[in-house]
Coordinates of C-alpha atoms and ligand atoms in Angstrom, one line a residue:
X1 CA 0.0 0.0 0.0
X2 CA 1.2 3.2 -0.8
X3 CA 1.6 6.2 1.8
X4 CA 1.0 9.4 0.5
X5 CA 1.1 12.4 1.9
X6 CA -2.7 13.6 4.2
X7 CA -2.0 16.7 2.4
X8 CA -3.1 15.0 -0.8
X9 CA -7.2 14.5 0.5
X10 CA -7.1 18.1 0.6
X11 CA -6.6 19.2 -2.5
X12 CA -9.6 20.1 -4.5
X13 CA -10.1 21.1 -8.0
X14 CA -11.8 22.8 -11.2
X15 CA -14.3 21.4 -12.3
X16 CA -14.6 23.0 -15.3
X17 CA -12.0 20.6 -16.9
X18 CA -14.2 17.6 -15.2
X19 CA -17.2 18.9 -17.5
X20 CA -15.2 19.6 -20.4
X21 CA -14.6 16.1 -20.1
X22 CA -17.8 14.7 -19.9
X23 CA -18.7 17.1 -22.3
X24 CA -16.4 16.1 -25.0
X25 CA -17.2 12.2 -24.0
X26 CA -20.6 12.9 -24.8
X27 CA -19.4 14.5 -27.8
X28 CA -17.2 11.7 -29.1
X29 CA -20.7 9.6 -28.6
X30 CA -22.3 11.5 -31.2
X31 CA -24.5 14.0 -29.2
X32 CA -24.5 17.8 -30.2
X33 CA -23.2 19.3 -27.1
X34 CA -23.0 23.1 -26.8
X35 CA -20.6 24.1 -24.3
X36 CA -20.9 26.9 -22.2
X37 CA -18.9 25.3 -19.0
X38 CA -15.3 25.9 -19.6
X39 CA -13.7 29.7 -19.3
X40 CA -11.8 30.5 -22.1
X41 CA -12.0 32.7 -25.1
X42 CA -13.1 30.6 -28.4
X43 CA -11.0 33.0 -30.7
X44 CA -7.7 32.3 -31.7
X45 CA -4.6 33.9 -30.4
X46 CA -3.9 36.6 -32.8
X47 CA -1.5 35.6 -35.4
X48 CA 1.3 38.2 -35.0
X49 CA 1.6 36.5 -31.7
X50 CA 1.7 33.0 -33.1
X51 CA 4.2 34.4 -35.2
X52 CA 6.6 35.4 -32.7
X53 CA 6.4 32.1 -31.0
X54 CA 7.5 30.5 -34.4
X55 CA 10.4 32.9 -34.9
X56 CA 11.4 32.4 -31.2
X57 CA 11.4 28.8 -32.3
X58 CA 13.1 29.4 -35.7
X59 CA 15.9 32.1 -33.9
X60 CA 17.3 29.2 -31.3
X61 CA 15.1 30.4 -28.3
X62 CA 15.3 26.7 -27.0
X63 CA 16.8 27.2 -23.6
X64 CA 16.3 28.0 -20.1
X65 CA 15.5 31.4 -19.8
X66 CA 15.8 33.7 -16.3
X67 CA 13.5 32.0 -14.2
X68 CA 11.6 35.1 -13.5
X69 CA 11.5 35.4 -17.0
X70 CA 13.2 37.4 -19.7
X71 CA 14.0 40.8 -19.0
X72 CA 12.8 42.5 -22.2
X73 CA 9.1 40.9 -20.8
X74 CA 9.3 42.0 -17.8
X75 CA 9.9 45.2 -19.1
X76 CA 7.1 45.0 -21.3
X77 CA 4.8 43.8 -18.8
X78 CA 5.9 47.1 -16.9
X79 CA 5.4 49.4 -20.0
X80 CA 1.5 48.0 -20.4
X81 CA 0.7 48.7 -16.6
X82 CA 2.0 52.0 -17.1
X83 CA 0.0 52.3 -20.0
X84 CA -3.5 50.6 -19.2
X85 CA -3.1 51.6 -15.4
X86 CA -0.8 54.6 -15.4
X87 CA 1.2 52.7 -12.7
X88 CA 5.1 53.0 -12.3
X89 CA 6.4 49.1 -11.8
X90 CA 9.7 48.1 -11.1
X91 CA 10.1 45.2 -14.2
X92 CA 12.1 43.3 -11.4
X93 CA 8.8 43.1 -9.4
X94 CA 7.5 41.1 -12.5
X95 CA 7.8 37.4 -12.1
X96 CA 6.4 35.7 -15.6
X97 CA 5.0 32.3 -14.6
X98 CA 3.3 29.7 -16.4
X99 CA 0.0 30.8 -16.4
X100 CA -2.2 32.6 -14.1
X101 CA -2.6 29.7 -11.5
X102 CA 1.1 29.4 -10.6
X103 CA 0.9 32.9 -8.9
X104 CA -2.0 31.8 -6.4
X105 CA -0.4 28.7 -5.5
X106 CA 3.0 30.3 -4.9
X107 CA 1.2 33.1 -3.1
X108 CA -0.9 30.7 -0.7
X109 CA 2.0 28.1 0.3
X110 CA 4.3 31.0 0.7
X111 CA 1.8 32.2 3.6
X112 CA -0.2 29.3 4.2
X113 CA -0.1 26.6 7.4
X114 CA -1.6 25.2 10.0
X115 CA -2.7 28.2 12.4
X116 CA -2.8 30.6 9.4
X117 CA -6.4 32.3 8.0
X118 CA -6.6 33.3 4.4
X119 CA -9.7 34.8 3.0
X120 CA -10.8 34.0 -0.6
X121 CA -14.3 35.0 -2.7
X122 CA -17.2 32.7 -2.3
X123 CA -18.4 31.6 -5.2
X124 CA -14.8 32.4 -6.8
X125 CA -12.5 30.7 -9.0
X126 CA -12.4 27.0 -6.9
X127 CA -8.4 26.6 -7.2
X128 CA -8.5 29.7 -4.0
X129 CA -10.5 27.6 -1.8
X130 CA -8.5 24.1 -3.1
X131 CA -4.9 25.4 -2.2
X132 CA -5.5 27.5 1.0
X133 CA -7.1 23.9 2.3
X134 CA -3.8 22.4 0.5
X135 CA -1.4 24.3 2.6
X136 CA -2.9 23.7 5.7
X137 CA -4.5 27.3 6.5
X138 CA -7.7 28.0 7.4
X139 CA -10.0 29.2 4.2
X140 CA -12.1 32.3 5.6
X141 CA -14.7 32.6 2.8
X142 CA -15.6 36.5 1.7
X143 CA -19.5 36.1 0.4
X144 CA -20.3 37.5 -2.6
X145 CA -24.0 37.9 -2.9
X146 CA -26.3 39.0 -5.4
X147 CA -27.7 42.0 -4.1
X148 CA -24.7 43.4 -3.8
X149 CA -23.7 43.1 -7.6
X150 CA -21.4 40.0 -6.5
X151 CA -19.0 42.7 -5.4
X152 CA -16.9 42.2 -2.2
X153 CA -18.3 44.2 1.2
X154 CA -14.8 45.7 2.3
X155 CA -16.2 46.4 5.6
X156 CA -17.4 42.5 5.9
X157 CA -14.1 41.4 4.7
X158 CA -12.5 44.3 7.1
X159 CA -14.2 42.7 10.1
X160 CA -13.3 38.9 9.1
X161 CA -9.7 39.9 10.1
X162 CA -7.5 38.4 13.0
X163 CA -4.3 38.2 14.2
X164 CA -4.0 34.4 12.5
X165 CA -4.8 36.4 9.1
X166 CA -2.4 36.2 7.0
X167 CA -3.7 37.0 3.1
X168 CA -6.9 38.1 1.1
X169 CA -7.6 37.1 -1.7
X170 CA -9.7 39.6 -4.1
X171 CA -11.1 39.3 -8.0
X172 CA -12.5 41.5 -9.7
X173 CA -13.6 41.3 -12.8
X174 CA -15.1 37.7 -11.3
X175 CA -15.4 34.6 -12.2
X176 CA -17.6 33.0 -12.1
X177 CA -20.0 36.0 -11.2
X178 CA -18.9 38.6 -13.5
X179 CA -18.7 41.2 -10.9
X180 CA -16.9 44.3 -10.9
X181 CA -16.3 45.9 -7.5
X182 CA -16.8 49.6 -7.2
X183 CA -13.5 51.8 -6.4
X184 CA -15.1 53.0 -3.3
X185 CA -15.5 49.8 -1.7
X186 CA -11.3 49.0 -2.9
X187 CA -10.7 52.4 -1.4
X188 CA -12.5 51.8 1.7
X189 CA -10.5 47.8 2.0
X190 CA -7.5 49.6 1.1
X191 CA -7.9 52.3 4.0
X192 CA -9.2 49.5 6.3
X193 CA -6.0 47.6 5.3
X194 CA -3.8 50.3 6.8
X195 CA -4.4 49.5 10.2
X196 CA -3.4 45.9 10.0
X197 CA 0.2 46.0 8.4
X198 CA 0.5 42.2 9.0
X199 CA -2.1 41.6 5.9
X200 CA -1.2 40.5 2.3
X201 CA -3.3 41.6 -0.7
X202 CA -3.3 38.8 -4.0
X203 CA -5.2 41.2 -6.3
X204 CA -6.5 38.4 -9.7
X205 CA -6.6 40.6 -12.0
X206 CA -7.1 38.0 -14.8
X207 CA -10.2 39.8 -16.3
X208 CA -8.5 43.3 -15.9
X209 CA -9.1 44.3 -19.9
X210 CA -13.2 42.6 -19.8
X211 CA -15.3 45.0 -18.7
X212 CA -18.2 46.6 -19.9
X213 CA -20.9 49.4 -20.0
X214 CA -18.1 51.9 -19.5
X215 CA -17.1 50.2 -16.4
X216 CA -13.0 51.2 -16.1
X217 CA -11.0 48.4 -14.3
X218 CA -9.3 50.0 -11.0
X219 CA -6.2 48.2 -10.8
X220 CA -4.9 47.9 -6.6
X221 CA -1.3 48.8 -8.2
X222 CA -2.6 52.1 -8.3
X223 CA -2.7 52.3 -4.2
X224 CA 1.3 52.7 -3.4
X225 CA 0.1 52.4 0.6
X226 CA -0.1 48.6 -0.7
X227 CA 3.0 47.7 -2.5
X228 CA 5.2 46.3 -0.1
X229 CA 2.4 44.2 0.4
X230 CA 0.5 43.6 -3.2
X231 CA 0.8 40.6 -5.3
X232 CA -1.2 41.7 -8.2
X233 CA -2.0 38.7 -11.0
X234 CA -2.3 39.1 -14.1
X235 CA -1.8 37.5 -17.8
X236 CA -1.8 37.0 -21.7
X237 CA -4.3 33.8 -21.2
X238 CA -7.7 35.8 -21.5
X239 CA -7.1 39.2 -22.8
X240 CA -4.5 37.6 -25.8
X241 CA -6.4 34.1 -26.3
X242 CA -3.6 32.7 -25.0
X243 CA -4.7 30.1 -22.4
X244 CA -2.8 27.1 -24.0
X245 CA 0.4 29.1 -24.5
X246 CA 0.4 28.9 -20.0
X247 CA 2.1 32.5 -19.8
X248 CA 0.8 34.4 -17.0
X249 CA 2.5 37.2 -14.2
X250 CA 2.3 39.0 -11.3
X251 CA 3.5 41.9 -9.5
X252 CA 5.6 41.0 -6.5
X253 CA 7.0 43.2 -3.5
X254 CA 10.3 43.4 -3.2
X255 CA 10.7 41.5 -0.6
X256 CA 9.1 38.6 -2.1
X257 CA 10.6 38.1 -5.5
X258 CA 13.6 36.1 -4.1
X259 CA 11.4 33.7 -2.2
X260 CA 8.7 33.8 -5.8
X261 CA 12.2 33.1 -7.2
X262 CA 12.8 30.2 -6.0
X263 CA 9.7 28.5 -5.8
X264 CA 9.9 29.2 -10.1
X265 CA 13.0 27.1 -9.6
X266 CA 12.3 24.9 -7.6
X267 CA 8.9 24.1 -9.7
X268 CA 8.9 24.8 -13.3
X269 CA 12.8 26.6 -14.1
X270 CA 11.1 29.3 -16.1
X271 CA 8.7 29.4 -18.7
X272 CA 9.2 27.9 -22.0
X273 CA 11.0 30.6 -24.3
X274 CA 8.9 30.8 -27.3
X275 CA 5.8 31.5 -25.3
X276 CA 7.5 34.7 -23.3
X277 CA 8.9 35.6 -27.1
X278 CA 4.9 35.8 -28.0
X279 CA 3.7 37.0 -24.6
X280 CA 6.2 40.3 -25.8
X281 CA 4.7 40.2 -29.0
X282 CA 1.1 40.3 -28.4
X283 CA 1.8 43.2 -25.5
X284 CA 3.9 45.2 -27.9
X285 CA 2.2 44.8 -31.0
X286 CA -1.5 45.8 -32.0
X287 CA -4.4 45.8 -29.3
X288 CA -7.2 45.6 -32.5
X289 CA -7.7 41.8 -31.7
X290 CA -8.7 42.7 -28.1
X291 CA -10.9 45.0 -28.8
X292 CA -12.9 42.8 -32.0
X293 CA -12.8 39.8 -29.1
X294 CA -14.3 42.4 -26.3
X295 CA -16.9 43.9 -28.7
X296 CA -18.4 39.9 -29.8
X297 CA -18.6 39.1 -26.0
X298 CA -20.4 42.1 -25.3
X299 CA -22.8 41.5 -28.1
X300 CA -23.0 37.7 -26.4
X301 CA -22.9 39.2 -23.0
X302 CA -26.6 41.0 -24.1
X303 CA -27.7 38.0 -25.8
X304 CA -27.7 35.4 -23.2
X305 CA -28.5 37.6 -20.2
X306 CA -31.8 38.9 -22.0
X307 CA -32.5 35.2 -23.0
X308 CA -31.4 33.8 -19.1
X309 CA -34.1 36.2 -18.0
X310 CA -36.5 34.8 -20.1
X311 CA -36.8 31.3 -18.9
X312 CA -38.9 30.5 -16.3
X313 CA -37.6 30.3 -12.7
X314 CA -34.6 31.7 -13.5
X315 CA -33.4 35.5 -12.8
X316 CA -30.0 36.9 -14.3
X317 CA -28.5 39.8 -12.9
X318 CA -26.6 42.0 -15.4
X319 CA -22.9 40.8 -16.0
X320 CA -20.5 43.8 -15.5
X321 CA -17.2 41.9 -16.3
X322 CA -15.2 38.8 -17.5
X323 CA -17.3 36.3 -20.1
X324 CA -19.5 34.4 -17.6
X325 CA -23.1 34.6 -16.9
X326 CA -24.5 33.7 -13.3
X327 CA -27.9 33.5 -13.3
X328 CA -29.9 32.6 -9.8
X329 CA -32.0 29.1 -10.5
X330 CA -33.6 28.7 -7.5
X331 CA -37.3 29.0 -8.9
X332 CA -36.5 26.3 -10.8
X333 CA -36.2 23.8 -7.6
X334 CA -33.1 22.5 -8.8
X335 CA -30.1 22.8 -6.8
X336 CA -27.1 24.0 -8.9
X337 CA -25.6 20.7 -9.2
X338 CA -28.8 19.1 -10.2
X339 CA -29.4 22.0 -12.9
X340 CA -25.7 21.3 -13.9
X341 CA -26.2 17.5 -15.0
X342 CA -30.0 18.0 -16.0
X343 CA -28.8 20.7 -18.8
X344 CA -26.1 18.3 -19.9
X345 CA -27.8 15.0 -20.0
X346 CA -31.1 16.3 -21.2
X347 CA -30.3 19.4 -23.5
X348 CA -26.9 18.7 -24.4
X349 CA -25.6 22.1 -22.7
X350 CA -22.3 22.2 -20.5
X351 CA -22.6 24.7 -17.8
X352 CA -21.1 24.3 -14.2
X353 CA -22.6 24.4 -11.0
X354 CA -22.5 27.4 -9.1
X355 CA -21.5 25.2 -6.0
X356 CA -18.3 24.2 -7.8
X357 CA -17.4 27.7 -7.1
X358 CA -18.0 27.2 -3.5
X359 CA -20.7 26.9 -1.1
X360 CA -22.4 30.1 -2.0
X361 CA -22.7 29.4 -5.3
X362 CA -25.7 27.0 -4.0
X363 CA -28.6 28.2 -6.5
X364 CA -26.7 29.5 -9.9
X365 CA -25.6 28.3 -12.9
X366 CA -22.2 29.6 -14.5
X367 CA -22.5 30.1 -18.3
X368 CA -19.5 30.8 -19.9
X369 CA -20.6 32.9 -23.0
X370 CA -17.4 31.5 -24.7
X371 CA -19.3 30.7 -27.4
X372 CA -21.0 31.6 -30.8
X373 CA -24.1 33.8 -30.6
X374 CA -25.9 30.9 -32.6
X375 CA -24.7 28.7 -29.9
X376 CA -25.8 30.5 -27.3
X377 CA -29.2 30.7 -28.6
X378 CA -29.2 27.3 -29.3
X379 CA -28.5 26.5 -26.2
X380 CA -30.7 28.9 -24.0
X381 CA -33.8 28.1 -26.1
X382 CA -32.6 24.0 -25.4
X383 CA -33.0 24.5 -21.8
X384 CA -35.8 26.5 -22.0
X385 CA -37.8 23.5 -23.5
X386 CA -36.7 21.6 -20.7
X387 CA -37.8 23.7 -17.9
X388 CA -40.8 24.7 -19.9
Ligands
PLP1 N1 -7.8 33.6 -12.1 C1 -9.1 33.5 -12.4 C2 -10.1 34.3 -11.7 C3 -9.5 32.7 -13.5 O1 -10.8 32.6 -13.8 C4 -8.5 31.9 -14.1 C5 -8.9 31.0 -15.2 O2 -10.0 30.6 -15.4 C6 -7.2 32.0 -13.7 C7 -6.9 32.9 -12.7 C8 -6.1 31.2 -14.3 O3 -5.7 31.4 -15.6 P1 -4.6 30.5 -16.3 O4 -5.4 29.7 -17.2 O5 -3.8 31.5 -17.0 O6 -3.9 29.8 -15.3

C-alpha cells in the first residue's frame, strides 16, 4: 500500500475541466453538445503573436531562460501597466509564470499553514479555496451575494480579520460571477487595510481588460500604501487568447521576489522561451484583436443575459465583467448541481454548478458565454424547453 502524503485529501479542483470532459465524452458519442462550462476565449490567439512564437522557435530560443523570466518581458509587462493603469512598476517586481494559476499557488503556500487564516471569494474561481485547504491554512470565505452586484463588502471582509490572518484574496472582474467591485469599496478595504500591516493583498486581475458598459477596471497597483504588500495577477491567457500558451504574471514586493524566485526554480525553471517571445509580441504589438474579441462578447454578453431572463424560474443579474453569466435558479427547484447534470444529460448544454465555485454558489448556474451567438441561442432556447 502506498503512503501518501494527508496533504493529498485536501486538494480540491476545477471542475470545469471535469465537465469539459464529460462534455467532450458525450461528444465523441455523437450528441450535439453546446458548451458553455469551460472559461476561455473561443478565438484564436492573434497571429502576429503566433508568429513570434514561431520565430522564437526558428531564432534558437530553446533554452532555459531567467527564471523570473526574460527581462525585455518583464519590461514589457511594466510598459503596459503603465499604459493601461498609469502605474510606475519596477520590471524586477515582475515574475512571468506559467500561467495565471502558478501565482495563487506560490502566493498561498508562501503564507499558508496550520494556524494561518486566508480569505478568498465565495463563489470564486475553486483553485483559491482548493490550495489555501492544500497548505494547511484556514479558508475564511468572503460572500459575494447577489444583491450586492457579487461585489466584495470591504467592511465585511475588514471585520473577518484576526491576528491568524495572513492573506486576502480579491477578484474583480469575477469569475464565475462577472462582478466588478466599485472603487469605493477598494478604497475603503485599502484604508481599512492600513491599520493591519501584518495583511497580504493577491489582487487576480485576470479579467483586468473585460469589462463593460463603461465600467473602467481599478487596478490595486494604483494604491502605493499597498506595494510592499501587493501581489497583483495578471496574464496573456484571456485578454490575448492565449490560455494554452500557459504565460501568466504577477507583480511581487520586493521583498518577495527572491522567495517567488525560488519557488519558479524549484517548480517549473522558467517558462518555455517561445511563449514569453509571444507573450512580448502580443503586448507590444497591435491591441485591435482585443478589442474585436471584447466587442463579440459584449454583443453575447446582451444576448444570453436577455435570454437567461426569459426562462422560467430563472433570474439573471446584469454581468459587468469577465465572459461568464451567473444567473440565480432557485425558482426552478433545482439545486445548482442538479441544474448542472439536468442541462447536460437532457439538453446537451455544459454549464457548471455554481457550488463548484464554492458553497455560495448554491442556486446558480455559470455560463461561460465563450461561445458563438448561434450557440448561445441554441442553447438557451434548449434548456428552455426543458424547464418549460
Ligand atoms: N484567475 C481567475 C479568476 C480565473 O478565472 C482563471 C482561469 O479561469 C485564472 C486565474 C487562471 O488562468 P490561467 O489559465 O492563466 O492559469
Amino acid at each position: 500500500m502506498l503512503q501518501t502524503a494527508a496533504s493529498l485529501s485536501r486538494l480540491g479542483t476545477e471542475s470545469a475541466f471535469e465537465v469539459l470532459a464529460r462534455a467532450q465524452a458525450l461528444a465523441a458519442q455523437g450528441r450535439d453538445i453546446i458548451n458553455l462550462g469551460i472559461g476561455q476565449p473561443d478565438f484564436q490567439t492573434p497571429a502576429h503573436v503566433v508568429q513570434a512564437g514561431i520565430a522564437a522557435l526558428r531564432d534558437g530560443h530553446h533554452g532555459y531562460t531567467p527564471a523570473n523570466g526574460i527581462p525585455a518581458l518583464r519590461e514589457a509587462v511594466a510598459a503596459d501597466l503603465q499604459r493601461r493603469h498609469g502605474a510606475s512598476v519596477d520590471p524586477d517586481c515582475v515574475v512571468v509564470v506559467p500561467g495565471g494559476k502558478p501565482t495563487m499557488f506560490f502566493a498561498v503556500l508562501m503564507f499558508g499553514e496550520p494556524g494561518a487564516e486566508i480569505m478568498y471569494p465565495n463563489p470564486g474561481f475553486p483553485i483559491y479555496e482548493s490550495v489555501i485547504k492544500y497548505s494547511g491554512a484556514t479558508p475564511v470565505p468572503i460572500a459575494l451575494r447577489e444583491d450586492n452586484d457579487f461585489a466584495f463588502d470591504a467592511d465585511t471582509v475588514l471585520a473577518q480579520i484576526t491576528p491568524a490572518t495572513r492573506l486576502i484574496i480579491i477578484n474583480s472582474p469575477a469569475n464565475p460571477t462577472g462582478g466588478v467591485t466599485p472603487k469605493a469599496e477598494i478604497d475603503k478595504l485599502v484604508a481599512g487595510l492600513e491599520k493591519h500591516p501584518h495583511v497580504a493583498l493577491l489582487s487576480d486581475e485576470i479579467y483586468s481588460q473585460m469589462l463593460y458598459g463603461g465600467r473602467e477596471h481599478v487596478s490595486l497597483l494604483n494604491y502605493p500604501s499597498m506595494c510592499e504588500r501587493l501581489i497583483m495577477l495578471d496574464g496573456w491567457s484571456k485578454t490575448y487568447a492565449m490560455t494554452g500558451w500557459r504565460l501568466g504574471y504577477a507583480v511581487w514586493p520586493k521583498a518577495l521576489v527572491p522567495h517567488v524566485t525560488r519557488l519558479c526554480i524549484n517548480d517549473h525553471s522558467c517558462v518555455n522561451a517561445s511563449a514569453q517571445y509571444a507573450g512580448l509580441a502580443a503586448l507590444q504589438g497591435p491591441q485591435d484583436a482585443v478589442a474585436e474579441m471584447m466587442a463579440a462578447f459584449d454583443q453575447r454578453r446582451a444576448l444570453i443575459v436577455q435570454a437567461l431572463n426569459a426562462l422560467p424560474g430563472v433570474r439573471c443579474a446584469d454581468a459587468a465583467g469577465a465572459f461568464y453569466a451567473f444567473p440565480n435558479i432557485e425558482g426552478t427547484g433545482l439545486t445548482a448541481k442538479q441544474a448542472q447534470d439536468l442541462f447536460l444529460n437532457e439538453a446537451n448544454v455544459a454549464t457548471i454548478a455554481g457550488t463548484s465555485f464554492g458553497a455560495w454558489g448554491e442556486g446558480y448556474v455559470r455560463f461561460s458565454y465563450a461561445n458563438s451567438a448561434a450557440n448561445i441561442e441554441r442553447a438557451v432556447e434548449r434548456i428552455g424547453k426543458l424547464l418549460r
